[in-house]
Amino acid sequence: MGLIIFNSVEATQAFGESWATDLTGGEIFALHGVLGAGKTQLVKGLARGLGYKGDVTSPTFTIVHEYRGGRLPLYHLDLYRLKDENAGIDIGLEEYLPSDGVTVIEWPERLASILPPQTRHWELEVASLTERLIRQRE
Ligand SMILES: Nc1ncnc2c1ncn2[C@@H]1O[C@H](COP(=O)(O)OP(=O)(O)O)[C@@H](O)[C@H]1O
Ligand SMILES: [Mg+2]
């Protein structure tokens, strides 16, 4: 698919929204990129695409947010504060790999060795104040 440039928050969200169309449950998205790269904005769009009506906020302190009420449950993991893989296993994160719904993981490198092979890896980069680059890792 190559490199995609998004010039606004709305464009990034619209891309996440477009992912929702053909999801059936069990998909796992790993979003790589620094703080502020737009990972959570992508998840907001995906939640909207799945028909979720509520707010989507970063689960930085709780590790997992579950969004229900859309076409499929959405599980949003932010592993920024996860100490190591064992800590992730201790709190039951394997349950989301895969889940009955759609799993999206910020800071996925924190659980690298237990991410299943079907995980779709995306890399996000900050290009400027308002531009983000997104590419799928082959
Ligand atoms: N094109 C863009 N796409 C996404 N976010 C953008 C864009 N331009 C600026 N931003 C800003 O960058 C920040 C992205 O935040 P967020 O999605 O929470 O990042 P992350 O979850 O990767 O840490 C937000 O403050 C947003 O307003
Ligand atoms: Mg985030």
XYZ file of N, CA and C and ligand atoms in Angstrom:
442
model
N 0.827 -1.200 0.000
C 0.000 0.000 0.000
C 0.863 1.251 0.000
N 2.099 1.168 0.498
C 2.987 2.316 0.485
C 2.734 3.296 1.609
N 3.243 4.477 1.391
C 3.210 5.511 2.415
C 2.009 6.409 2.196
N 1.275 6.696 3.270
C 0.121 7.576 3.154
C 0.375 8.793 4.029
N 0.021 9.963 3.521
C 0.186 11.198 4.291
C -1.188 11.734 4.664
N -1.354 12.038 5.941
C -2.597 12.656 6.402
C -2.297 14.052 6.915
N -3.014 15.021 6.350
C -2.749 16.431 6.638
C -3.562 16.989 7.785
N -4.427 16.171 8.362
C -5.269 16.680 9.439
C -5.704 15.520 10.326
N -6.120 15.869 11.519
C -6.665 14.873 12.449
C -7.841 14.150 11.788
N -8.678 14.926 11.098
C -9.864 14.336 10.469
C -9.470 13.292 9.428
N -8.416 13.577 8.670
C -7.978 12.623 7.639
C -7.461 11.339 8.281
N -6.730 11.482 9.371
C -6.232 10.295 10.074
C -7.402 9.481 10.617
N -8.358 10.158 11.208
C -9.532 9.453 11.748
C -10.318 8.770 10.639
N -10.442 9.428 9.502
C -11.203 8.850 8.388
C -10.542 7.555 7.907
N -9.219 7.516 7.951
C -8.525 6.296 7.550
C -8.846 5.161 8.530
N -8.781 5.441 9.829
C -9.160 4.436 10.833
C -10.599 3.980 10.633
N -11.442 4.933 10.304
C -12.863 4.626 10.070
C -13.003 3.644 8.903
N -12.182 3.827 7.883
C -12.273 2.965 6.693
C -11.858 1.524 7.008
N -11.048 1.317 8.021
C -10.664 -0.043 8.389
C -11.869 -0.877 8.815
N -12.876 -0.217 9.371
C -13.973 -0.931 10.030
C -14.794 -1.778 9.058
N -14.833 -1.369 7.809
C -15.775 -1.942 6.852
C -15.769 -3.464 6.806
N -14.588 -4.052 6.625
C -14.600 -5.504 6.384
C -14.127 -6.325 7.587
N -14.174 -5.758 8.768
C -13.758 -6.514 9.951
C -14.871 -7.454 10.402
N -14.470 -8.648 10.838
C -15.466 -9.639 11.265
C -15.250 -10.090 12.707
N -14.200 -9.596 13.336
C -13.850 -10.021 14.695
C -12.602 -10.882 14.664
N -11.768 -10.716 15.671
C -10.527 -11.471 15.750
C -9.333 -10.755 15.154
N -9.578 -9.598 14.515
C -8.453 -8.844 13.944
C -7.650 -8.164 15.051
N -6.348 -8.033 14.794
C -5.448 -7.349 15.734
C -4.630 -6.324 14.954
N -4.689 -5.075 15.398
C -3.892 -4.007 14.799
C -2.833 -3.569 15.801
N -1.592 -3.531 15.369
C -0.501 -3.026 16.198
C -0.078 -1.680 15.638
N -0.200 -0.622 16.438
C 0.114 0.735 15.979
C 1.435 1.183 16.600
N 2.457 1.295 15.747
C 3.788 1.694 16.203
C 3.986 3.179 15.944
N 4.639 3.861 16.869
C 4.928 5.284 16.654
C 5.040 6.017 17.970
N 5.738 7.140 17.919
C 6.031 7.911 19.128
C 4.764 8.539 19.700
N 4.875 9.098 20.882
C 3.773 9.850 21.481
C 3.385 10.979 20.539
N 2.104 11.110 20.278
C 1.636 12.180 19.409
C 1.614 11.814 17.931
N 1.937 10.552 17.621
C 1.983 10.136 16.214
C 0.588 9.993 15.608
N -0.425 9.909 16.450
C -1.792 9.819 15.932
C -2.441 8.455 16.118
N -1.840 7.610 16.925
C -2.377 6.258 17.142
C -3.796 6.312 17.708
N -3.971 7.129 18.736
C -5.301 7.198 19.355
C -6.315 7.844 18.415
N -5.867 8.777 17.576
C -6.786 9.369 16.592
C -7.275 8.309 15.599
N -6.387 7.402 15.211
C -6.801 6.295 14.326
C -7.858 5.436 15.007
N -7.651 5.159 16.293
C -8.601 4.317 17.026
C -9.962 5.011 17.135
N -9.932 6.343 17.311
C -11.204 7.086 17.347
C -11.990 6.865 16.063
N -11.288 6.931 14.946
C -11.951 6.729 13.661
C -12.464 5.311 13.516
N -11.659 4.360 13.927
C -12.078 2.954 13.842
C -13.326 2.708 14.694
N -13.344 3.274 15.897
C -14.509 3.114 16.777
C -15.759 3.684 16.103
N -15.603 4.843 15.500
C -16.733 5.469 14.796
C -17.184 4.587 13.639
N -16.199 4.018 12.901
C -16.543 3.148 11.774
C -17.301 1.905 12.211
N -17.028 1.455 13.421
C -17.736 0.280 13.941
C -19.094 0.655 14.520
N -19.379 1.944 14.535
C -20.688 2.395 15.002
C -20.722 2.730 16.474
N -19.550 2.799 17.104
C -19.501 3.158 18.521
C -19.760 4.654 18.663
N -20.627 5.025 19.585
C -21.056 6.430 19.685
C -20.331 7.232 20.769
N -19.701 6.558 21.712
C -19.147 7.281 22.855
C -17.776 7.856 22.596
N -17.180 8.362 23.652
C -15.842 8.958 23.582
C -14.777 7.871 23.570
N -13.716 8.123 22.873
C -12.556 7.241 22.876
C -11.390 8.033 23.459
N -10.869 7.554 24.568
C -9.746 8.237 25.207
C -8.633 7.233 25.431
N -7.446 7.739 25.572
C -6.288 6.860 25.674
C -6.313 6.071 26.986
N -6.189 4.734 26.916
C -6.175 3.923 28.143
C -4.782 3.835 28.754
N -4.084 4.946 28.795
C -2.689 4.915 29.231
C -2.546 4.388 30.657
N -3.466 4.750 31.534
C -3.322 4.344 32.933
C -4.021 3.037 33.241
N -5.046 2.694 32.461
C -5.808 1.465 32.725
C -5.383 0.326 31.809
N -4.514 0.601 30.839
C -4.019 -0.364 29.846
C -5.067 -0.757 28.805
N -6.307 -1.062 29.230
C -7.327 -1.514 28.271
C -8.606 -0.692 28.412
N -9.143 -0.258 27.296
C -10.511 0.261 27.251
C -11.336 -0.638 26.333
N -12.546 -0.949 26.766
C -13.451 -1.748 25.931
C -14.583 -0.845 25.473
N -14.847 -0.849 24.175
C -15.938 -0.049 23.624
C -16.973 -0.996 23.057
N -18.147 -0.989 23.652
C -19.229 -1.873 23.215
C -20.406 -1.055 22.715
N -21.219 -1.686 21.897
C -22.386 -0.992 21.370
C -22.275 -0.767 19.872
N -21.088 -0.983 19.340
C -20.905 -0.924 17.895
C -21.126 -2.301 17.283
N -20.837 -2.439 16.019
C -21.045 -3.692 15.294
C -20.218 -4.835 15.895
N -19.031 -4.531 16.402
C -18.164 -5.505 17.067
C -17.575 -4.813 18.293
N -17.276 -5.580 19.348
C -16.561 -4.944 20.451
C -15.172 -4.496 19.999
N -14.737 -3.386 20.536
C -13.401 -2.867 20.222
C -12.596 -2.825 21.516
N -11.419 -3.418 21.479
C -10.533 -3.426 22.643
C -9.310 -2.603 22.308
N -9.101 -1.557 23.085
C -8.044 -0.578 22.817
C -7.000 -0.714 23.929
N -5.851 -1.211 23.567
C -4.785 -1.437 24.541
C -3.701 -0.379 24.354
N -3.260 0.201 25.457
C -2.124 1.117 25.419
C -1.093 0.581 26.403
N -0.006 0.057 25.871
C 0.963 -0.669 26.707
C 2.114 0.214 27.163
N 1.935 1.532 27.012
C 3.022 2.464 27.337
C 3.564 2.224 28.750
N 2.672 1.947 29.675
C 3.086 1.802 31.068
C 3.284 0.353 31.503
N 3.244 -0.551 30.542
C 3.443 -1.961 30.891
C 4.934 -2.195 31.165
N 5.225 -2.840 32.285
C 6.629 -2.990 32.687
C 7.353 -3.968 31.760
N 6.741 -5.123 31.540
C 7.346 -6.124 30.654
C 6.259 -7.104 30.217
N 6.636 -8.070 29.397
C 5.633 -8.993 28.855
C 4.943 -9.794 29.953
N 5.698 -10.179 30.968
C 5.075 -10.956 32.040
C 3.968 -10.177 32.723
N 4.186 -8.885 32.888
C 3.146 -8.045 33.494
C 1.893 -8.067 32.624
N 2.072 -8.084 31.318
C 0.933 -8.139 30.403
C 0.185 -9.457 30.504
N 0.945 -10.532 30.621
C 0.329 -11.855 30.745
C -0.397 -11.952 32.091
N 0.215 -11.399 33.139
C -0.393 -11.423 34.482
C -1.763 -10.758 34.501
N -1.922 -9.675 33.758
C -3.225 -8.993 33.796
C -4.165 -9.509 32.706
N -3.780 -10.574 32.021
C -4.712 -11.266 31.134
C -4.805 -10.715 29.730
N -3.774 -10.031 29.266
C -3.864 -9.412 27.936
C -3.954 -10.436 26.802
N -3.530 -11.661 27.057
C -3.609 -12.694 26.002
C -5.040 -12.920 25.527
N -5.976 -12.628 26.412
C -7.400 -12.744 26.089
C -7.790 -11.908 24.856
N -6.990 -10.885 24.572
C -7.294 -9.987 23.446
C -6.515 -10.355 22.178
N -5.775 -11.463 22.211
C -4.834 -11.800 21.125
C -5.081 -13.180 20.526
N -6.154 -13.399 19.808
C -7.175 -12.431 19.428
C -8.322 -12.414 20.431
N -9.329 -11.583 20.121
C -10.517 -11.491 20.967
C -11.740 -11.837 20.129
N -12.906 -11.683 20.739
C -14.166 -11.842 20.006
C -14.483 -10.604 19.167
N -13.677 -9.579 19.316
C -13.918 -8.339 18.573
C -12.651 -7.898 17.861
N -12.437 -6.601 17.857
C -11.277 -6.026 17.192
C -10.338 -5.486 18.279
N -9.073 -5.840 18.175
C -8.076 -5.403 19.158
C -7.114 -4.426 18.493
N -6.913 -3.278 19.127
C -5.921 -2.321 18.631
C -4.934 -2.038 19.757
N -3.665 -2.107 19.432
C -2.635 -2.011 20.468
C -1.680 -0.853 20.188
N -1.600 0.093 21.124
C -0.560 1.125 21.080
C 0.639 0.620 21.879
N 1.843 0.945 21.440
C 3.100 0.443 22.033
C 3.145 -1.081 22.005
N 2.865 -1.694 20.847
C 2.781 -3.157 20.758
C 4.118 -3.848 20.977
N 5.224 -3.099 20.817
C 6.534 -3.753 21.014
C 6.682 -4.278 22.442
N 5.858 -3.755 23.354
C 5.921 -4.219 24.750
C 5.420 -5.658 24.900
N 4.704 -6.143 23.895
C 4.197 -7.527 23.942
C 4.652 -8.284 22.699
N 5.782 -7.874 22.131
C 6.196 -8.366 20.818
C 6.155 -9.881 20.688
N 6.646 -10.597 21.678
C 6.815 -12.039 21.484
C 5.502 -12.813 21.569
N 4.426 -12.192 22.053
C 3.167 -12.946 22.084
C 2.123 -12.404 21.103
N 2.537 -11.493 20.229
C 1.594 -11.036 19.199
C 1.470 -12.120 18.130
N 0.252 -12.553 17.819
C 0.102 -13.616 16.826
C 0.481 -13.150 15.418
N 0.806 -14.100 14.542
C 1.290 -13.745 13.202
C 0.287 -12.963 12.364
N -0.998 -13.099 12.637
C -1.976 -12.365 11.817
C -2.053 -10.882 12.183
N -1.317 -10.454 13.199
C -1.338 -9.045 13.619
C -0.977 -8.136 12.442
N -1.772 -7.092 12.245
C -1.509 -6.117 11.174
C -0.714 -4.965 11.783
N 0.518 -4.842 11.361
C 1.398 -3.821 11.933
C 1.374 -2.556 11.091
N 1.143 -1.424 11.744
C 1.167 -0.116 11.084
C 2.177 0.778 11.795
N 2.915 1.547 11.008
C 3.889 2.481 11.567
C 3.450 3.904 11.285
N 3.453 4.731 12.319
C 3.053 6.129 12.191
C 4.248 7.018 12.494
N 4.363 8.088 11.731
C 5.448 9.053 11.970
C 4.908 10.467 11.942
N 5.549 11.310 12.730
C 5.216 12.730 12.728
C 6.046 13.403 11.636
N 5.375 14.005 10.651
C 6.089 14.691 9.567
C 6.184 16.185 9.835
N 5.162 16.757 10.432
C 5.156 18.173 10.802
C 4.072 18.351 11.848
N 3.839 19.578 12.249
C 2.818 19.841 13.271
C 1.474 19.214 12.893
N 1.145 19.249 11.609
C -0.192 18.826 11.185
C -0.183 17.603 10.269
N 1.001 17.072 9.954
C 1.058 15.941 9.018
C 1.584 14.675 9.696
N 0.945 13.565 9.357
C 1.377 12.266 9.858
C 1.568 11.315 8.681
N 2.607 10.502 8.749
C 2.877 9.487 7.729
C 2.490 8.131 8.298
N 1.826 7.337 7.491
C 1.383 6.023 7.939
C 1.729 4.992 6.872
N 2.308 3.902 7.294
C 2.576 2.817 6.351
C 2.363 1.479 7.037
N 1.947 0.502 6.228
C 1.777 -0.849 6.768
C 3.102 -1.571 6.694
N 3.469 -2.225 7.754
C 4.709 -2.993 7.768
C 4.457 -4.329 7.082
N 5.306 -4.645 6.111
C 5.078 -5.886 5.339
C 5.455 -7.092 6.172
N -2.633 14.670 10.742
C -2.789 14.374 12.045
N -3.260 13.147 12.406
C -3.403 12.824 13.701
N -3.108 13.631 14.748
C -2.638 14.862 14.450
C -2.464 15.268 13.092
N -1.986 16.539 13.112
C -1.878 16.887 14.386
N -2.272 15.893 15.209
C -2.260 15.972 16.675
O -1.328 14.985 17.132
C -1.805 14.400 18.330
C -1.990 12.916 18.133
O -2.364 12.393 19.381
P -2.677 10.881 19.636
O -3.534 10.317 18.569
O -3.158 10.799 21.039
O -1.198 10.259 19.517
P -0.669 8.873 20.077
O -1.839 8.052 20.498
O 0.097 8.297 18.919
O 0.247 9.252 21.210
C -3.121 15.082 18.670
O -2.863 16.136 19.572
C -3.581 15.635 17.324
O -4.357 16.799 17.449
Mg -2.319 7.144 22.297
